[in-house]
PDB file of C-alpha atoms and ligand atoms in Angstrom:
ATOM      1  CA  UNK A 686      23.618 -15.227   2.705  1.00 97.00           C
ATOM      2  CA  UNK A 687      21.738 -11.915   2.778  1.00 98.00           C
ATOM      3  CA  UNK A 688      18.665 -11.746   4.987  1.00 98.00           C
ATOM      4  CA  UNK A 689      15.544  -9.634   4.336  1.00 99.00           C
ATOM      5  CA  UNK A 690      12.233  -9.363   6.225  1.00 98.00           C
ATOM      6  CA  UNK A 691       8.845  -7.728   6.465  1.00 98.00           C
ATOM      7  CA  UNK A 692       7.887  -5.921   9.703  1.00 98.00           C
ATOM      8  CA  UNK A 693       4.221  -5.533  10.633  1.00 98.00           C
ATOM      9  CA  UNK A 694       1.459  -6.068  13.179  1.00 97.00           C
ATOM     10  CA  UNK A 695      -0.240  -8.254  12.034  1.00 95.00           C
ATOM     11  CA  UNK A 696       2.262  -9.812   9.653  1.00 97.00           C
ATOM     12  CA  UNK A 697       1.267 -13.493   9.448  1.00 96.00           C
ATOM     13  CA  UNK A 698      -0.966 -12.823   6.398  1.00 88.00           C
ATOM     14  CA  UNK A 699       1.818 -11.186   4.341  1.00 91.00           C
ATOM     15  CA  UNK A 700       2.717 -12.738   0.977  1.00 93.00           C
ATOM     16  CA  UNK A 701       5.952 -10.758   0.756  1.00 96.00           C
ATOM     17  CA  UNK A 702       8.208 -13.638   1.977  1.00 98.00           C
ATOM     18  CA  UNK A 703       6.810 -15.906  -0.759  1.00 97.00           C
ATOM     19  CA  UNK A 704       7.179 -13.203  -3.438  1.00 98.00           C
ATOM     20  CA  UNK A 705      10.763 -12.220  -2.657  1.00 98.00           C
ATOM     21  CA  UNK A 706      11.952 -15.795  -1.972  1.00 98.00           C
ATOM     22  CA  UNK A 707      10.506 -16.800  -5.355  1.00 98.00           C
ATOM     23  CA  UNK A 708      12.760 -14.203  -7.032  1.00 98.00           C
ATOM     24  CA  UNK A 709      15.819 -15.219  -4.981  1.00 98.00           C
ATOM     25  CA  UNK A 710      15.268 -18.922  -5.753  1.00 98.00           C
ATOM     26  CA  UNK A 711      14.535 -18.535  -9.473  1.00 98.00           C
ATOM     27  CA  UNK A 712      17.381 -16.059 -10.035  1.00 98.00           C
ATOM     28  CA  UNK A 713      19.785 -18.168  -7.917  1.00 98.00           C
ATOM     29  CA  UNK A 714      20.494 -15.323  -5.500  1.00 98.00           C
ATOM     30  CA  UNK A 715      21.959 -16.265  -2.112  1.00 98.00           C
ATOM     31  CA  UNK A 716      19.336 -14.527   0.011  1.00 98.00           C
ATOM     32  CA  UNK A 717      16.350 -15.315   2.210  1.00 98.00           C
ATOM     33  CA  UNK A 718      13.280 -13.254   3.222  1.00 98.00           C
ATOM     34  CA  UNK A 719      11.364 -13.787   6.477  1.00 98.00           C
ATOM     35  CA  UNK A 720       8.719 -12.020   8.569  1.00 98.00           C
ATOM     36  CA  UNK A 721       8.973 -10.196  11.898  1.00 98.00           C
ATOM     37  CA  UNK A 722       5.951  -9.526  14.104  1.00 98.00           C
ATOM     38  CA  UNK A 723       6.782  -6.083  15.523  1.00 98.00           C
ATOM     39  CA  UNK A 724       4.320  -4.519  17.951  1.00 98.00           C
ATOM     40  CA  UNK A 725       6.318  -1.452  19.003  1.00 98.00           C
ATOM     41  CA  UNK A 726       7.259   0.639  15.945  1.00 97.00           C
ATOM     42  CA  UNK A 727       9.896   2.579  17.908  1.00 97.00           C
ATOM     43  CA  UNK A 728      11.897  -0.685  18.124  1.00 98.00           C
ATOM     44  CA  UNK A 729      12.149  -1.035  14.325  1.00 98.00           C
ATOM     45  CA  UNK A 730      15.720   0.190  13.856  1.00 98.00           C
ATOM     46  CA  UNK A 731      17.286  -1.774  16.726  1.00 98.00           C
ATOM     47  CA  UNK A 732      15.407  -4.943  15.694  1.00 98.00           C
ATOM     48  CA  UNK A 733      16.504  -4.513  12.054  1.00 98.00           C
ATOM     49  CA  UNK A 734      20.194  -4.288  12.986  1.00 98.00           C
ATOM     50  CA  UNK A 735      19.988  -6.941  15.731  1.00 98.00           C
ATOM     51  CA  UNK A 736      18.724  -9.405  13.101  1.00 98.00           C
ATOM     52  CA  UNK A 737      21.550  -8.491  10.706  1.00 98.00           C
ATOM     53  CA  UNK A 738      19.151  -7.593   7.881  1.00 98.00           C
ATOM     54  CA  UNK A 739      20.263  -6.185   4.519  1.00 98.00           C
ATOM     55  CA  UNK A 740      16.840  -4.728   3.782  1.00 98.00           C
ATOM     56  CA  UNK A 741      13.175  -4.897   4.762  1.00 98.00           C
ATOM     57  CA  UNK A 742       9.636  -3.990   3.913  1.00 98.00           C
ATOM     58  CA  UNK A 743       7.338  -2.293   6.407  1.00 97.00           C
ATOM     59  CA  UNK A 744       3.598  -2.822   6.580  1.00 94.00           C
ATOM     60  CA  UNK A 745       0.680  -1.675   8.728  1.00 88.00           C
ATOM     61  CA  UNK A 746       0.947   0.120  11.187  1.00 93.00           C
ATOM     62  CA  UNK A 747       4.669   1.035  11.135  1.00 96.00           C
ATOM     63  CA  UNK A 748       5.280   2.940   7.878  1.00 93.00           C
ATOM     64  CA  UNK A 749       5.397   6.354   9.538  1.00 92.00           C
ATOM     65  CA  UNK A 750       7.640   4.948  12.305  1.00 97.00           C
ATOM     66  CA  UNK A 751       9.909   3.594   9.553  1.00 98.00           C
ATOM     67  CA  UNK A 752      10.209   7.073   8.044  1.00 97.00           C
ATOM     68  CA  UNK A 753      11.258   8.414  11.467  1.00 98.00           C
ATOM     69  CA  UNK A 754      13.785   5.574  11.962  1.00 98.00           C
ATOM     70  CA  UNK A 755      15.734   6.146   8.721  1.00 98.00           C
ATOM     71  CA  UNK A 756      19.080   7.962   8.496  1.00 98.00           C
ATOM     72  CA  UNK A 757      18.295   9.075   4.954  1.00 98.00           C
ATOM     73  CA  UNK A 758      15.137   9.172   2.843  1.00 98.00           C
ATOM     74  CA  UNK A 759      15.268   8.927  -0.952  1.00 96.00           C
ATOM     75  CA  UNK A 760      12.775   9.755  -3.715  1.00 90.00           C
ATOM     76  CA  UNK A 761       8.994   9.795  -3.360  1.00 88.00           C
ATOM     77  CA  UNK A 762       9.092   8.873   0.371  1.00 92.00           C
ATOM     78  CA  UNK A 763      10.390  12.398   1.075  1.00 92.00           C
ATOM     79  CA  UNK A 764       7.165  13.790  -0.296  1.00 88.00           C
ATOM     80  CA  UNK A 765       4.873  11.638   1.830  1.00 85.00           C
ATOM     81  CA  UNK A 766       6.712  10.929   5.077  1.00 89.00           C
ATOM     82  CA  UNK A 767       5.919   7.233   4.702  1.00 88.00           C
ATOM     83  CA  UNK A 768       8.433   4.437   4.122  1.00 95.00           C
ATOM     84  CA  UNK A 769       7.664   0.845   3.031  1.00 94.00           C
ATOM     85  CA  UNK A 770      11.187  -0.264   2.048  1.00 98.00           C
ATOM     86  CA  UNK A 771      14.415   0.137   4.006  1.00 98.00           C
ATOM     87  CA  UNK A 772      17.937  -0.738   2.910  1.00 98.00           C
ATOM     88  CA  UNK A 773      21.050  -1.232   5.021  1.00 98.00           C
ATOM     89  CA  UNK A 774      23.654   0.859   3.224  1.00 98.00           C
ATOM     90  CA  UNK A 775      26.976   0.495   5.070  1.00 97.00           C
ATOM     91  CA  UNK A 776      25.248   0.523   8.468  1.00 97.00           C
ATOM     92  CA  UNK A 777      22.898   3.399   7.589  1.00 98.00           C
ATOM     93  CA  UNK A 778      19.180   2.946   7.156  1.00 98.00           C
ATOM     94  CA  UNK A 779      17.962   4.306   3.795  1.00 98.00           C
ATOM     95  CA  UNK A 780      14.178   4.667   3.343  1.00 98.00           C
ATOM     96  CA  UNK A 781      12.076   4.455   0.155  1.00 96.00           C
ATOM     97  CA  UNK A 782       8.400   4.268  -0.769  1.00 92.00           C
ATOM     98  CA  UNK A 783       7.410   1.856  -3.558  1.00 94.00           C
ATOM     99  CA  UNK A 784       3.678   1.600  -2.723  1.00 88.00           C
ATOM    100  CA  UNK A 785       2.409   4.469  -4.865  1.00 90.00           C
ATOM    101  CA  UNK A 786       4.093   3.429  -8.116  1.00 86.00           C
ATOM    102  CA  UNK A 787       3.005  -0.138  -7.389  1.00 84.00           C
ATOM    103  CA  UNK A 788      -0.577   1.082  -7.247  1.00 92.00           C
ATOM    104  CA  UNK A 789      -0.273   3.044 -10.515  1.00 88.00           C
ATOM    105  CA  UNK A 790       0.941  -0.196 -12.103  1.00 79.00           C
ATOM    106  CA  UNK A 791      -2.172  -2.006 -10.847  1.00 84.00           C
ATOM    107  CA  UNK A 792      -4.705   0.461 -12.326  1.00 91.00           C
ATOM    108  CA  UNK A 793      -2.993   0.917 -15.695  1.00 85.00           C
ATOM    109  CA  UNK A 794      -5.996  -0.719 -17.420  1.00 88.00           C
ATOM    110  CA  UNK A 795      -8.526   1.738 -15.903  1.00 96.00           C
ATOM    111  CA  UNK A 796      -9.292   4.405 -18.518  1.00 96.00           C
ATOM    112  CA  UNK A 797      -9.845   8.127 -18.193  1.00 97.00           C
ATOM    113  CA  UNK A 798      -9.325   8.458 -14.425  1.00 98.00           C
ATOM    114  CA  UNK A 799      -9.646  12.097 -13.341  1.00 98.00           C
ATOM    115  CA  UNK A 800     -11.547  12.135 -10.073  1.00 98.00           C
ATOM    116  CA  UNK A 801     -10.594   9.798  -7.224  1.00 98.00           C
ATOM    117  CA  UNK A 802     -11.995   9.153  -3.747  1.00 98.00           C
ATOM    118  CA  UNK A 803      -9.575   7.609  -1.245  1.00 98.00           C
ATOM    119  CA  UNK A 804     -11.194   6.018   1.817  1.00 98.00           C
ATOM    120  CA  UNK A 805      -8.790   6.083   4.765  1.00 98.00           C
ATOM    121  CA  UNK A 806      -6.102   8.538   5.825  1.00 97.00           C
ATOM    122  CA  UNK A 807      -3.164   6.373   6.905  1.00 91.00           C
ATOM    123  CA  UNK A 808       0.226   5.777   5.336  1.00 83.00           C
ATOM    124  CA  UNK A 809      -1.066   4.164   2.143  1.00 87.00           C
ATOM    125  CA  UNK A 810      -3.593   6.961   1.605  1.00 93.00           C
ATOM    126  CA  UNK A 811      -0.850   9.574   1.996  1.00 90.00           C
ATOM    127  CA  UNK A 812       1.339   7.919  -0.611  1.00 88.00           C
ATOM    128  CA  UNK A 813      -1.496   7.466  -3.099  1.00 95.00           C
ATOM    129  CA  UNK A 814      -2.896  10.996  -2.649  1.00 96.00           C
ATOM    130  CA  UNK A 815       0.493  12.586  -3.306  1.00 94.00           C
ATOM    131  CA  UNK A 816       1.069  10.317  -6.319  1.00 95.00           C
ATOM    132  CA  UNK A 817      -2.373  11.089  -7.830  1.00 97.00           C
ATOM    133  CA  UNK A 818      -1.908  14.842  -7.299  1.00 96.00           C
ATOM    134  CA  UNK A 819       1.480  14.591  -9.000  1.00 92.00           C
ATOM    135  CA  UNK A 820      -0.416  13.333 -12.090  1.00 93.00           C
ATOM    136  CA  UNK A 821      -2.864  16.282 -11.888  1.00 96.00           C
ATOM    137  CA  UNK A 822      -5.849  14.206 -10.714  1.00 97.00           C
ATOM    138  CA  UNK A 823      -8.584  15.516  -8.388  1.00 98.00           C
ATOM    139  CA  UNK A 824      -8.357  13.730  -5.042  1.00 98.00           C
ATOM    140  CA  UNK A 825     -10.939  13.513  -2.247  1.00 98.00           C
ATOM    141  CA  UNK A 826     -10.271  11.731   1.056  1.00 98.00           C
ATOM    142  CA  UNK A 827     -12.888  10.233   3.386  1.00 98.00           C
ATOM    143  CA  UNK A 828     -11.802   9.027   6.835  1.00 98.00           C
ATOM    144  CA  UNK A 829     -13.541   7.683   9.942  1.00 98.00           C
ATOM    145  CA  UNK A 830     -11.981  10.350  12.139  1.00 95.00           C
ATOM    146  CA  UNK A 831     -11.092  13.987  11.345  1.00 97.00           C
ATOM    147  CA  UNK A 832      -7.687  14.130  13.056  1.00 95.00           C
ATOM    148  CA  UNK A 833      -5.635  12.741  10.174  1.00 96.00           C
ATOM    149  CA  UNK A 834      -7.331  14.834   7.467  1.00 98.00           C
ATOM    150  CA  UNK A 835      -5.376  18.077   7.929  1.00 97.00           C
ATOM    151  CA  UNK A 836      -2.361  16.633   6.092  1.00 94.00           C
ATOM    152  CA  UNK A 837      -4.530  15.887   3.047  1.00 97.00           C
ATOM    153  CA  UNK A 838      -6.233  19.295   3.118  1.00 98.00           C
ATOM    154  CA  UNK A 839      -2.836  21.014   3.101  1.00 96.00           C
ATOM    155  CA  UNK A 840      -1.768  18.770   0.230  1.00 95.00           C
ATOM    156  CA  UNK A 841      -4.708  20.038  -1.878  1.00 97.00           C
ATOM    157  CA  UNK A 842      -7.305  17.276  -1.427  1.00 98.00           C
ATOM    158  CA  UNK A 843     -11.014  17.699  -0.660  1.00 98.00           C
ATOM    159  CA  UNK A 844     -11.448  16.077   2.775  1.00 98.00           C
ATOM    160  CA  UNK A 845     -14.389  14.538   4.647  1.00 98.00           C
ATOM    161  CA  UNK A 846     -14.971  12.603   7.817  1.00 98.00           C
ATOM    162  CA  UNK A 847     -18.053  10.404   8.216  1.00 98.00           C
ATOM    163  CA  UNK A 848     -20.058  13.337   9.642  1.00 97.00           C
ATOM    164  CA  UNK A 849     -19.613  15.852   6.812  1.00 97.00           C
ATOM    165  CA  UNK A 850     -19.291  13.648   3.713  1.00 98.00           C
ATOM    166  CA  UNK A 851     -20.910  15.074   0.552  1.00 98.00           C
ATOM    167  CA  UNK A 852     -21.520  12.624  -2.284  1.00 97.00           C
ATOM    168  CA  UNK A 853     -19.913  13.347  -5.698  1.00 97.00           C
ATOM    169  CA  UNK A 854     -19.276  11.340  -8.861  1.00 98.00           C
ATOM    170  CA  UNK A 855     -15.923   9.565  -8.963  1.00 98.00           C
ATOM    171  CA  UNK A 856     -14.019   7.651 -11.627  1.00 98.00           C
ATOM    172  CA  UNK A 857     -12.271   5.503  -9.020  1.00 98.00           C
ATOM    173  CA  UNK A 858     -12.780   4.781  -5.308  1.00 98.00           C
ATOM    174  CA  UNK A 859      -9.890   3.206  -3.390  1.00 98.00           C
ATOM    175  CA  UNK A 860     -10.169   1.586   0.029  1.00 98.00           C
ATOM    176  CA  UNK A 861      -6.903   2.148   1.898  1.00 96.00           C
ATOM    177  CA  UNK A 862      -8.298   1.400   5.365  1.00 97.00           C
ATOM    178  CA  UNK A 863      -7.594  -1.878   7.128  1.00 95.00           C
ATOM    179  CA  UNK A 864     -11.353  -2.498   7.475  1.00 97.00           C
ATOM    180  CA  UNK A 865     -11.940  -5.987   6.098  1.00 96.00           C
ATOM    181  CA  UNK A 866      -8.346  -7.144   6.659  1.00 93.00           C
ATOM    182  CA  UNK A 867      -8.904  -9.115   9.867  1.00 91.00           C
ATOM    183  CA  UNK A 868     -12.661  -8.580  10.147  1.00 95.00           C
ATOM    184  CA  UNK A 869     -15.757  -8.254   7.974  1.00 96.00           C
ATOM    185  CA  UNK A 870     -16.121  -4.483   8.411  1.00 98.00           C
ATOM    186  CA  UNK A 871     -16.790  -1.903   5.707  1.00 98.00           C
ATOM    187  CA  UNK A 872     -14.487   1.152   5.481  1.00 98.00           C
ATOM    188  CA  UNK A 873     -17.450   3.502   6.121  1.00 98.00           C
ATOM    189  CA  UNK A 874     -21.107   3.076   7.172  1.00 98.00           C
ATOM    190  CA  UNK A 875     -23.148   0.772   4.894  1.00 98.00           C
ATOM    191  CA  UNK A 876     -25.448   3.474   3.525  1.00 98.00           C
ATOM    192  CA  UNK A 877     -22.504   5.743   2.666  1.00 98.00           C
ATOM    193  CA  UNK A 878     -20.692   2.915   0.857  1.00 98.00           C
ATOM    194  CA  UNK A 879     -23.898   2.054  -1.068  1.00 98.00           C
ATOM    195  CA  UNK A 880     -24.131   5.648  -2.337  1.00 98.00           C
ATOM    196  CA  UNK A 881     -20.440   5.917  -3.147  1.00 98.00           C
ATOM    197  CA  UNK A 882     -20.482   2.684  -5.168  1.00 98.00           C
ATOM    198  CA  UNK A 883     -23.489   3.857  -7.154  1.00 98.00           C
ATOM    199  CA  UNK A 884     -21.450   6.892  -8.256  1.00 98.00           C
ATOM    200  CA  UNK A 885     -18.134   5.429  -9.393  1.00 98.00           C
ATOM    201  CA  UNK A 886     -16.864   3.583 -12.496  1.00 98.00           C
ATOM    202  CA  UNK A 887     -13.997   1.668 -10.880  1.00 98.00           C
ATOM    203  CA  UNK A 888     -13.085   0.394  -7.411  1.00 98.00           C
ATOM    204  CA  UNK A 889      -9.821  -0.775  -5.865  1.00 97.00           C
ATOM    205  CA  UNK A 890      -8.832  -2.145  -2.468  1.00 96.00           C
ATOM    206  CA  UNK A 891      -5.323  -2.154  -1.019  1.00 93.00           C
ATOM    207  CA  UNK A 892      -6.124  -5.372   0.860  1.00 93.00           C
ATOM    208  CA  UNK A 893      -5.157  -8.580  -0.908  1.00 87.00           C
ATOM    209  CA  UNK A 894      -5.717 -12.285  -0.425  1.00 84.00           C
ATOM    210  CA  UNK A 895      -9.441 -11.985   0.220  1.00 91.00           C
ATOM    211  CA  UNK A 896     -12.486 -10.347  -1.269  1.00 96.00           C
ATOM    212  CA  UNK A 897     -13.229  -7.679   1.342  1.00 97.00           C
ATOM    213  CA  UNK A 898     -16.854  -6.773   2.187  1.00 98.00           C
ATOM    214  CA  UNK A 899     -16.193  -3.532   0.261  1.00 98.00           C
ATOM    215  CA  UNK A 900     -15.167  -5.439  -2.891  1.00 98.00           C
ATOM    216  CA  UNK A 901     -18.016  -7.913  -2.409  1.00 98.00           C
ATOM    217  CA  UNK A 902     -20.428  -4.973  -2.624  1.00 98.00           C
ATOM    218  CA  UNK A 903     -18.648  -3.604  -5.720  1.00 98.00           C
ATOM    219  CA  UNK A 904     -18.814  -7.048  -7.348  1.00 98.00           C
ATOM    220  CA  UNK A 905     -22.543  -7.322  -6.603  1.00 98.00           C
ATOM    221  CA  UNK A 906     -23.037  -3.983  -8.367  1.00 98.00           C
ATOM    222  CA  UNK A 907     -20.990  -5.140 -11.418  1.00 98.00           C
ATOM    223  CA  UNK A 908     -18.338  -2.479 -10.903  1.00 98.00           C
ATOM    224  CA  UNK A 909     -14.904  -3.305 -12.331  1.00 97.00           C
ATOM    225  CA  UNK A 910     -12.516  -3.742  -9.401  1.00 96.00           C
ATOM    226  CA  UNK A 911      -8.938  -4.638  -8.469  1.00 93.00           C
ATOM    227  CA  UNK A 912      -7.850  -6.084  -5.162  1.00 92.00           C
ATOM    228  CA  UNK A 913      -4.459  -5.336  -3.650  1.00 92.00           C
ATOM    229  CA  UNK A 914      -2.591  -8.197  -5.354  1.00 90.00           C
ATOM    230  CA  UNK A 915      -1.423  -6.188  -8.376  1.00 86.00           C
ATOM    231  CA  UNK A 916      -0.421  -3.279  -6.137  1.00 88.00           C
ATOM    232  CA  UNK A 917       1.456  -5.758  -3.999  1.00 91.00           C
ATOM    233  CA  UNK A 918       3.256  -7.133  -7.051  1.00 94.00           C
ATOM    234  CA  UNK A 919       4.178  -3.641  -8.275  1.00 90.00           C
ATOM    235  CA  UNK A 920       5.588  -2.453  -4.939  1.00 94.00           C
ATOM    236  CA  UNK A 921       7.350  -5.807  -4.511  1.00 96.00           C
ATOM    237  CA  UNK A 922       9.131  -5.608  -7.869  1.00 94.00           C
ATOM    238  CA  UNK A 923      10.390  -2.100  -7.088  1.00 93.00           C
ATOM    239  CA  UNK A 924      11.456  -3.114  -3.547  1.00 97.00           C
ATOM    240  CA  UNK A 925      13.265  -6.214  -4.806  1.00 98.00           C
ATOM    241  CA  UNK A 926      15.164  -4.103  -7.349  1.00 96.00           C
ATOM    242  CA  UNK A 927      16.355  -1.951  -4.416  1.00 97.00           C
ATOM    243  CA  UNK A 928      17.268  -5.039  -2.340  1.00 98.00           C
ATOM    244  CA  UNK A 929      19.420  -6.293  -5.230  1.00 98.00           C
ATOM    245  CA  UNK A 930      20.875  -2.848  -5.906  1.00 97.00           C
ATOM    246  CA  UNK A 931      19.310  -2.895  -9.400  1.00 94.00           C
ATOM    247  CA  UNK A 932      21.459  -5.838 -10.531  1.00 96.00           C
ATOM    248  CA  UNK A 933      18.389  -7.682 -11.893  1.00 97.00           C
ATOM    249  CA  UNK A 934      16.064  -6.176 -14.547  1.00 95.00           C
ATOM    250  CA  UNK A 935      12.601  -5.244 -13.222  1.00 90.00           C
ATOM    251  CA  UNK A 936      10.913  -7.351 -15.928  1.00 90.00           C
ATOM    252  CA  UNK A 937      12.904 -10.386 -14.782  1.00 96.00           C
ATOM    253  CA  UNK A 938      11.995  -9.720 -11.139  1.00 96.00           C
ATOM    254  CA  UNK A 939       8.340  -9.364 -12.131  1.00 92.00           C
ATOM    255  CA  UNK A 940       8.379 -12.630 -14.094  1.00 96.00           C
ATOM    256  CA  UNK A 941       9.860 -14.544 -11.139  1.00 98.00           C
ATOM    257  CA  UNK A 942       7.663 -12.805  -8.547  1.00 97.00           C
ATOM    258  CA  UNK A 943       4.441 -13.515 -10.474  1.00 94.00           C
ATOM    259  CA  UNK A 944       5.102 -17.243  -9.997  1.00 96.00           C
ATOM    260  CA  UNK A 945       4.571 -16.794  -6.244  1.00 96.00           C
ATOM    261  CA  UNK A 946       0.948 -15.796  -6.855  1.00 92.00           C
ATOM    262  CA  UNK A 947       0.259 -19.287  -8.203  1.00 90.00           C
ATOM    263  CA  UNK A 948       1.659 -21.004  -5.080  1.00 88.00           C
TER     264      UNK A 948
HETATM  265  P1  LIG B1204      -2.601   2.828   8.580  1.00 77.27           P
HETATM  266  O1  LIG B1204      -2.662   2.152   9.913  1.00 77.27           O
HETATM  267  O2  LIG B1204      -1.565   3.850   8.335  1.00 77.27           O
HETATM  268  O3  LIG B1204      -4.045   3.533   8.317  1.00 77.27           O
HETATM  269  C1  LIG B1204      -5.216   2.850   8.544  1.00 77.27           C
HETATM  270  C2  LIG B1204      -6.418   3.713   8.112  1.00 77.27           C
HETATM  271  O4  LIG B1204      -7.542   2.859   8.161  1.00 77.27           O
HETATM  272  C3  LIG B1204      -6.733   4.910   9.005  1.00 77.27           C
HETATM  273  O5  LIG B1204      -7.191   5.982   8.198  1.00 77.27           O
HETATM  274  C4  LIG B1204      -7.872   4.399   9.901  1.00 77.27           C
HETATM  275  O6  LIG B1204      -8.795   5.403  10.295  1.00 77.27           O
HETATM  276  C5  LIG B1204      -8.573   3.465   8.947  1.00 77.27           C
HETATM  277  N1  LIG B1204      -9.303   2.371   9.582  1.00 77.27           N
HETATM  278  C6  LIG B1204      -8.781   1.326  10.285  1.00 77.27           C
HETATM  279  N2  LIG B1204      -9.775   0.492  10.663  1.00 77.27           N
HETATM  280  C7  LIG B1204     -10.925   1.025  10.189  1.00 77.27           C
HETATM  281  C8  LIG B1204     -12.295   0.612  10.270  1.00 77.27           C
HETATM  282  N3  LIG B1204     -12.660  -0.497  10.898  1.00 77.27           N
HETATM  283  N4  LIG B1204     -13.232   1.390   9.656  1.00 77.27           N
HETATM  284  C9  LIG B1204     -12.846   2.509   8.998  1.00 77.27           C
HETATM  285  N5  LIG B1204     -11.584   2.972   8.905  1.00 77.27           N
HETATM  286  C10 LIG B1204     -10.631   2.215   9.507  1.00 77.27           C
HETATM  287  O7  LIG B1204      -2.569   1.654   7.491  1.00 77.27           O
HETATM  288  P2  LIG B1204      -1.831   1.592   6.054  1.00 77.27           P
HETATM  289  O8  LIG B1204      -2.205   2.794   5.270  1.00 77.27           O
HETATM  290  O9  LIG B1204      -0.407   1.278   6.231  1.00 77.27           O
HETATM  291  O10 LIG B1204      -2.484   0.267   5.412  1.00 77.27           O
HETATM  292  C11 LIG B1204      -3.867   0.217   5.147  1.00 77.27           C
HETATM  293  C12 LIG B1204      -4.254  -1.097   4.421  1.00 77.27           C
HETATM  294  O11 LIG B1204      -3.632  -1.176   3.149  1.00 77.27           O
HETATM  295  C13 LIG B1204      -3.837  -2.356   5.180  1.00 77.27           C
HETATM  296  O12 LIG B1204      -4.916  -3.249   5.114  1.00 77.27           O
HETATM  297  C14 LIG B1204      -2.647  -2.874   4.402  1.00 77.27           C
HETATM  298  O13 LIG B1204      -2.535  -4.280   4.505  1.00 77.27           O
HETATM  299  C15 LIG B1204      -3.008  -2.448   2.983  1.00 77.27           C
HETATM  300  N6  LIG B1204      -1.837  -2.278   2.100  1.00 77.27           N
HETATM  301  C16 LIG B1204      -1.725  -3.041   0.978  1.00 77.27           C
HETATM  302  C17 LIG B1204      -0.654  -2.876   0.106  1.00 77.27           C
HETATM  303  C18 LIG B1204      -0.550  -3.708  -1.119  1.00 77.27           C
HETATM  304  O14 LIG B1204       0.532  -3.803  -1.672  1.00 77.27           O
HETATM  305  N7  LIG B1204      -1.608  -4.300  -1.609  1.00 77.27           N
HETATM  306  C19 LIG B1204       0.402  -1.899   0.375  1.00 77.27           C
HETATM  307  C20 LIG B1204       0.166  -1.116   1.551  1.00 77.27           C
HETATM  308  C21 LIG B1204      -0.895  -1.338   2.390  1.00 77.27           C
HETATM  309  P3  LIG B1204      -8.582   6.319  11.647  1.00 77.27           P
HETATM  310  O15 LIG B1204      -7.676   7.457  11.243  1.00 77.27           O
HETATM  311  O16 LIG B1204      -9.961   6.774  11.983  1.00 77.27           O
HETATM  312  O17 LIG B1204      -7.985   5.424  12.687  1.00 77.27           O
END
């Protein structure tokens, strides 16, 4: 039996085991997917091999550590330096990023998106910013602290920290911070979020499984929003295809994986 896992801190909230096991069970694949609470990201590689894993997903806060741990990086992950899926290929660790395409999948119904504000400047923000720029969209990034913004500035984004933010009109605002994941915090000060929400058509949050305070405010203002569940499904389908070495069609994976959202 092949064994897969998700690494994160925290990781107890993750739906990935349910999603991937649903595919394995329904497609009669001899594999199992579990979770690993990893506090020290530098221990990722040795833990992965010690557990005899065939592949894994990586969540907050270890995606940059996962990039560093890989022997080879393929595709979009090379562009962003962030890895959310790793595969054991003959004892070598191969890294991929399926988050950004998963997100594009989730906002397919949002029309005429040209101008996007990303809140947060971590691994998810990096992947999304690079993916949006690839499609020729205008991307602004707002983060609590200035230190992580240089990367985005060099990429071609407009960047702000909480002290120098200048309000614009946006088509879409995406929360990629972990504010609201384990707490009831907003991703930026209340007044700033109020203004931002009054100047956007759509809102999305990478967090799933709960209506974050940020999405609660968007809902109260009748703004169309998506939580992270569709993004999660999209990245999961692409990761599962990699786990199974593309032996199962993505539509089939998606059909099986969607069942896990009803459990
Ligand atoms: P990182 O740890 O790489 O980045 C976290 C970012 O959040 C940083 O910019 C940090 O700011 C900011 N932040 C953290 N806490 C707060 C707070 N209280 N107020 C304001 N800003 C804060 O995380 P990831 O990018 O890997 O993940 C971010 C979120 O996205 C997580 O909640 C994760 O679960 C979710 N996610 C969901 C996916 C899905 O499929 N739906 C896929 C990937 C991620 P600073 O630089 O100042 O520290």
